[in-house]
Coordinates of C-alpha atoms in Angstrom, one line a residue:
X4 CA -21.9 53.0 -90.3
X5 CA -21.3 50.4 -87.6
X6 CA -18.5 50.9 -84.8
X7 CA -16.2 48.2 -83.7
X8 CA -15.9 48.0 -80.1
X9 CA -13.8 44.9 -79.0
X10 CA -13.7 45.4 -75.4
X11 CA -10.3 43.3 -74.8
X12 CA -8.5 43.7 -78.2
X13 CA -6.4 46.8 -79.6
X14 CA -8.3 46.9 -82.6
X15 CA -10.9 49.5 -83.3
X16 CA -12.5 51.4 -86.2
X17 CA -15.8 51.3 -88.3
X18 CA -16.9 50.1 -91.5
X19 CA -20.1 49.7 -93.9
X20 CA -21.1 46.5 -95.2
X21 CA -23.9 45.4 -97.4
X22 CA -25.3 42.5 -97.6
X23 CA -22.7 40.9 -95.3
X24 CA -22.2 43.1 -92.0
X25 CA -19.8 42.3 -89.2
X26 CA -19.4 44.4 -86.2
X27 CA -17.9 43.7 -82.7
X28 CA -20.0 44.2 -79.7
X29 CA -20.3 42.7 -76.2
X30 CA -22.3 40.1 -74.0
X31 CA -23.4 37.1 -75.8
X32 CA -21.8 33.7 -74.8
X33 CA -22.9 31.6 -77.6
X34 CA -23.7 31.7 -81.4
X35 CA -27.2 33.2 -81.7
X36 CA -29.4 33.2 -85.0
X37 CA -32.0 35.6 -85.2
X38 CA -35.2 33.7 -86.3
X39 CA -37.5 35.5 -88.6
X40 CA -40.1 32.9 -88.0
X41 CA -40.8 33.6 -84.5
X42 CA -42.9 37.1 -84.2
X43 CA -43.3 38.9 -80.9
X44 CA -46.8 38.0 -81.0
X45 CA -46.1 34.2 -81.1
X46 CA -43.7 34.8 -78.3
X47 CA -46.2 36.5 -76.0
X48 CA -49.6 35.0 -77.1
X49 CA -51.3 32.8 -74.9
X50 CA -52.1 29.1 -75.9
X51 CA -55.9 29.8 -76.5
X52 CA -54.9 32.7 -78.8
X53 CA -52.3 30.3 -80.6
X54 CA -55.0 27.7 -81.0
X55 CA -57.5 30.4 -82.3
X56 CA -54.9 31.7 -84.9
X57 CA -53.8 28.1 -85.9
X58 CA -57.6 26.9 -86.4
X59 CA -58.2 30.3 -88.5
X60 CA -55.4 29.5 -90.9
X61 CA -56.5 25.9 -91.2
X62 CA -59.8 27.1 -92.2
X63 CA -58.1 29.7 -94.7
X64 CA -56.3 26.8 -96.3
X65 CA -59.3 24.8 -96.8
X66 CA -61.0 27.6 -98.4
X67 CA -58.1 28.3 -100.8
X68 CA -57.9 24.5 -101.7
X69 CA -61.7 24.7 -102.6
X70 CA -60.9 27.9 -104.8
X71 CA -58.1 25.9 -106.5
X72 CA -60.3 22.9 -107.1
X73 CA -62.9 25.0 -108.7
X74 CA -60.5 27.0 -110.9
X75 CA -58.9 23.6 -112.0
X76 CA -62.3 22.6 -113.1
X77 CA -63.0 25.6 -115.0
X78 CA -59.6 25.5 -116.8
X79 CA -60.4 22.0 -118.1
X80 CA -63.7 22.8 -119.3
X81 CA -63.1 26.3 -120.7
X82 CA -62.6 27.5 -124.1
X83 CA -59.2 28.2 -125.4
X84 CA -60.0 31.8 -125.1
X85 CA -60.9 31.5 -121.5
X86 CA -58.3 28.9 -120.1
X87 CA -55.4 31.5 -120.1
X88 CA -57.4 33.5 -117.7
X89 CA -58.4 30.6 -115.6
X90 CA -54.8 29.4 -115.4
X91 CA -53.5 32.8 -114.2
X92 CA -56.1 32.7 -111.5
X93 CA -55.0 29.2 -110.5
X94 CA -51.5 30.3 -110.2
X95 CA -52.1 33.1 -108.2
X96 CA -54.2 31.1 -105.7
X97 CA -51.7 28.3 -105.8
X98 CA -49.0 31.1 -104.5
X99 CA -51.3 32.2 -101.7
X100 CA -52.0 28.6 -100.8
X101 CA -48.4 27.8 -100.4
X102 CA -47.9 30.9 -98.3
X103 CA -50.9 29.8 -96.1
X104 CA -49.6 26.2 -96.1
X105 CA -46.2 27.3 -94.5
X106 CA -48.1 29.4 -91.9
X107 CA -50.0 26.6 -90.9
X108 CA -46.9 24.3 -90.3
X109 CA -45.4 27.4 -88.4
X110 CA -48.4 28.0 -86.2
X111 CA -48.7 24.1 -85.6
X112 CA -45.3 23.8 -84.2
X113 CA -45.7 27.2 -82.2
X114 CA -49.0 25.9 -80.7
X115 CA -47.4 22.4 -80.0
X116 CA -44.5 23.9 -78.3
X117 CA -46.4 26.1 -76.1
X118 CA -48.3 25.1 -72.8
X119 CA -51.1 24.1 -74.9
X120 CA -52.1 20.4 -74.0
X121 CA -51.8 18.9 -77.4
X122 CA -54.9 17.0 -78.8
X123 CA -54.5 14.0 -81.1
X124 CA -55.2 16.1 -84.1
X125 CA -52.4 18.6 -83.4
X126 CA -50.1 15.6 -82.6
X127 CA -50.6 14.0 -85.8
X128 CA -50.6 17.1 -88.0
X129 CA -47.1 18.1 -86.1
X130 CA -45.9 14.5 -86.7
X131 CA -46.6 14.7 -90.6
X132 CA -44.8 18.1 -90.5
X133 CA -41.6 17.2 -88.4
X134 CA -39.8 15.0 -91.1
X135 CA -39.7 18.1 -93.6
X136 CA -37.8 20.1 -90.7
X137 CA -35.1 17.5 -90.8
X138 CA -34.8 17.5 -94.5
X139 CA -34.8 21.1 -95.0
X140 CA -32.1 21.6 -92.3
X141 CA -34.2 23.3 -89.5
X142 CA -32.6 21.0 -86.8
X143 CA -33.3 23.2 -83.7
X144 CA -36.9 23.4 -84.4
X145 CA -36.9 19.6 -85.3
X146 CA -35.2 18.9 -82.1
X147 CA -37.6 20.5 -79.9
X148 CA -40.7 19.2 -81.5
X149 CA -39.3 15.6 -81.9
X150 CA -38.4 15.6 -78.2
X151 CA -41.8 16.6 -77.0
X152 CA -43.3 14.1 -79.3
X153 CA -41.0 11.5 -77.5
X154 CA -42.4 12.6 -74.0
X155 CA -45.9 12.2 -75.4
X156 CA -45.3 8.8 -77.0
X157 CA -42.2 7.4 -75.0
X158 CA -42.6 3.8 -76.5
X159 CA -42.7 4.8 -80.0
X160 CA -39.3 3.4 -81.6
X161 CA -39.5 5.5 -84.4
X162 CA -39.7 8.7 -82.4
X163 CA -36.7 7.6 -80.5
X164 CA -34.9 6.8 -83.5
X165 CA -35.5 10.5 -84.9
X166 CA -34.7 12.1 -81.6
X167 CA -31.2 10.4 -81.5
X168 CA -30.6 11.4 -85.1
X169 CA -31.4 15.1 -84.8
X170 CA -29.9 15.0 -81.1
X171 CA -26.5 14.2 -82.3
X172 CA -26.6 17.1 -84.7
X173 CA -27.6 19.5 -82.4
X174 CA -25.3 18.9 -79.6
X175 CA -27.4 16.5 -77.5
X176 CA -24.9 13.8 -77.0
X177 CA -26.7 12.2 -73.9
X178 CA -29.7 11.0 -76.1
X179 CA -27.2 9.9 -78.8
X180 CA -24.9 8.0 -76.7
X181 CA -27.7 6.3 -74.9
X182 CA -29.1 5.3 -78.3
X183 CA -26.0 3.9 -79.6
X184 CA -25.2 2.1 -76.3
X185 CA -28.3 -0.2 -77.0
X186 CA -27.4 -3.2 -79.1
X187 CA -30.8 -3.5 -80.7
X188 CA -30.1 0.0 -82.5
X189 CA -27.0 -0.9 -84.2
X190 CA -28.6 -2.2 -87.4
X191 CA -30.8 1.0 -87.4
X192 CA -27.8 3.3 -87.1
X193 CA -26.0 1.2 -89.9
X194 CA -28.7 2.7 -92.4
X195 CA -28.0 6.4 -91.4
X196 CA -26.1 8.7 -93.4
X197 CA -22.3 8.4 -93.4
X198 CA -22.2 11.8 -91.3
X199 CA -24.5 10.6 -88.7
X200 CA -22.7 7.3 -88.4
X201 CA -19.5 8.9 -87.8
X202 CA -20.9 11.2 -85.2
X203 CA -22.5 8.2 -83.4
X204 CA -18.9 6.6 -83.4
X205 CA -17.7 9.6 -81.6
X206 CA -20.6 9.9 -79.3
X207 CA -18.7 9.2 -76.0
X208 CA -16.0 11.7 -77.0
X209 CA -18.4 14.2 -78.0
X210 CA -20.3 14.1 -74.7
X211 CA -17.0 14.3 -72.8
X212 CA -16.0 17.4 -74.9
X213 CA -19.2 19.2 -74.9
X214 CA -19.5 18.8 -70.8
X215 CA -16.3 20.8 -71.1
X216 CA -17.7 23.3 -73.6
X217 CA -20.5 24.0 -71.4
X218 CA -18.6 24.9 -68.5
X219 CA -16.5 27.1 -70.6
X220 CA -19.4 28.9 -71.8
X221 CA -20.6 29.7 -68.5
X222 CA -17.2 31.2 -67.7
X223 CA -17.5 33.3 -71.0
X224 CA -20.6 34.9 -69.9
X225 CA -18.5 37.3 -67.5
X226 CA -15.4 37.3 -69.7
X227 CA -16.6 40.3 -71.7
X228 CA -15.4 38.7 -75.1
X229 CA -15.8 40.4 -78.4
X230 CA -18.4 39.5 -80.8
X231 CA -19.1 39.7 -84.6
X232 CA -22.4 40.3 -85.9
X233 CA -23.1 38.9 -89.4
X234 CA -25.9 40.7 -91.2
X235 CA -27.2 38.8 -94.2
X236 CA -29.4 40.4 -96.8
X237 CA -33.0 39.5 -96.5
X238 CA -32.3 36.8 -94.1
X239 CA -31.3 38.3 -90.5
X240 CA -28.2 38.3 -88.4
X241 CA -25.7 35.8 -86.7
X242 CA -24.0 36.5 -83.7
X243 CA -20.6 35.0 -83.0
X244 CA -18.5 35.2 -79.7
X245 CA -14.7 35.3 -80.3
X246 CA -12.7 33.1 -77.8
X247 CA -9.5 35.4 -77.8
X248 CA -8.4 33.6 -74.6
X249 CA -7.8 30.2 -76.4
X250 CA -7.5 31.6 -79.7
X251 CA -5.6 34.9 -79.5
X252 CA -4.0 35.3 -83.0
X253 CA -7.0 33.8 -84.9
X254 CA -9.1 36.3 -83.3
X255 CA -6.9 39.3 -83.5
X256 CA -6.4 38.4 -87.2
X257 CA -10.2 38.2 -87.9
X258 CA -11.0 41.7 -86.3
X259 CA -8.0 43.2 -88.2
X260 CA -9.5 41.8 -91.4
X261 CA -12.9 43.2 -90.8
X262 CA -11.5 46.6 -90.0
X263 CA -9.9 46.6 -93.5
X264 CA -13.4 46.2 -95.1
X265 CA -12.3 42.9 -96.7
X266 CA -15.5 41.3 -96.0
X267 CA -17.7 43.9 -97.6
X268 CA -20.5 42.4 -99.7
X269 CA -19.2 38.9 -99.9
X270 CA -21.3 35.9 -99.9
X271 CA -21.2 32.5 -98.3
X272 CA -19.9 30.9 -101.4
X273 CA -20.5 27.2 -100.0
X274 CA -23.5 26.2 -98.1
X275 CA -24.2 22.7 -97.5
X276 CA -27.3 21.9 -95.7
X277 CA -26.9 20.2 -92.2
X278 CA -23.3 20.7 -92.6
X279 CA -21.6 24.2 -92.7
X280 CA -21.7 27.5 -94.3
X281 CA -18.5 28.8 -95.8
X282 CA -17.3 32.2 -96.5
X283 CA -14.3 34.3 -97.2
X284 CA -12.5 35.5 -100.2
X285 CA -13.1 33.7 -103.4
X286 CA -12.6 34.5 -106.9
X287 CA -13.4 32.0 -109.9
X288 CA -13.8 29.2 -107.4
X289 CA -10.2 29.9 -106.0
X290 CA -9.1 31.2 -102.7
X291 CA -7.7 34.6 -102.8
X292 CA -4.5 35.1 -100.7
X293 CA -4.3 37.9 -98.4
X294 CA -0.4 38.0 -98.2
X295 CA 0.1 36.2 -95.1
X296 CA -1.1 33.3 -93.0
X297 CA -1.6 32.8 -89.3
X298 CA -0.4 30.1 -86.8
X299 CA -2.6 27.1 -86.3
X300 CA -4.1 27.4 -82.7
X301 CA -6.1 24.0 -82.7
X302 CA -3.3 22.2 -81.1
X303 CA -3.3 24.4 -77.9
X304 CA -4.1 22.5 -74.9
X305 CA -7.1 24.7 -74.1
X306 CA -8.5 24.4 -77.6
X307 CA -12.3 24.6 -78.2
X308 CA -14.0 21.8 -80.2
X309 CA -16.3 21.9 -83.3
X310 CA -20.0 21.8 -82.4
X311 CA -23.2 22.9 -83.7
X312 CA -22.7 26.7 -83.9
X313 CA -19.0 26.6 -83.7
X314 CA -16.9 29.0 -86.0
X315 CA -13.3 28.4 -87.3
X316 CA -10.9 29.7 -89.8
X317 CA -10.6 27.3 -92.8
X318 CA -7.2 25.9 -93.5
X319 CA -5.4 23.4 -95.7
X320 CA -5.7 20.2 -93.6
X321 CA -2.4 19.1 -95.2
X322 CA -0.5 22.3 -94.7
X323 CA 0.1 23.7 -91.0
X324 CA -0.3 27.5 -90.5
X325 CA -2.3 27.9 -93.8
X326 CA -5.3 29.7 -92.5
X327 CA -5.9 33.5 -93.5
X328 CA -9.4 35.0 -94.3
X329 CA -11.5 32.0 -94.9
X330 CA -14.0 30.9 -92.2
X331 CA -17.0 28.7 -91.7
X332 CA -19.9 28.1 -89.3
X333 CA -20.7 24.6 -88.3
X334 CA -24.3 23.4 -88.5
X335 CA -23.6 20.3 -87.0
X336 CA -20.7 18.8 -84.6
X337 CA -17.5 18.1 -86.7
X338 CA -14.9 16.2 -84.3
X339 CA -12.9 15.3 -87.1
X340 CA -12.3 19.0 -87.9
X341 CA -10.9 19.8 -84.3
X342 CA -8.1 17.0 -85.1
X343 CA -7.0 18.7 -88.3
X344 CA -5.6 22.3 -88.7
X345 CA -8.8 24.2 -88.7

């Protein structure tokens, strides 16, 4: 049982939710996602320990590959009776090798981002792995690794391009604005995805609005605002702070809905990599009404804007005051959403 404790709201109560858990607590100032990848050992280990662990995993992967190659040869030269057994062993080893490979990547990034002075082999390994982070939507890790690569290779134009691309998606509008301001980069930007090109066109506005957002977040740290915790089955938790000063009706409605248990067991029915995660009430791909709608608060003079990590209620952009129970979490900035009813 989870007890709701909104520190400045009239709502209170309790609920049980699985796999989707929401609760109200105190103290966070920004969206926080619990990382399952970083363990306590990784957070406290010294660079020599991290390197030893990384090298051991590489050796383990090499041994697994040798076994795979041997089993593959045995499979192709085996009799029909023996081939099935060799195929089973190959599949089992391949699965283990995939797990080791993923561990090698994670340990390479952890070592690279530590105080360890990266050698050429580690830099080359991390450089090969980093594009995968962008493709899979692991943007925060991609940004941190790319930023360090740029510091080590400041004259590499490809790294500068990559940092600008991931920067504009992760709220680093300084690097995006600087890249866009250079006329020699315009042709490169024209080849980016439509979403990225739109964000680069908003770079000046995004930078200005995010500077305001940073000041507001500093103020929020002492504002004792309510929070929502979303527990996702087999994934972890997300903590969201609710801006009841700037969106009082939206926040009150959200807390009220939580108290009713309306979100118990629901899913994120629309998840778009490197864009947003959308949840709320859905049935047969249609929105389920809750019997009322709430007023839009996006047109208030003190409204907050859509950045990576922002949360808002989903509305019909053509119909004012149409919000209800649908909400979404932004994985990237969305300045065009701020101008609509969301």
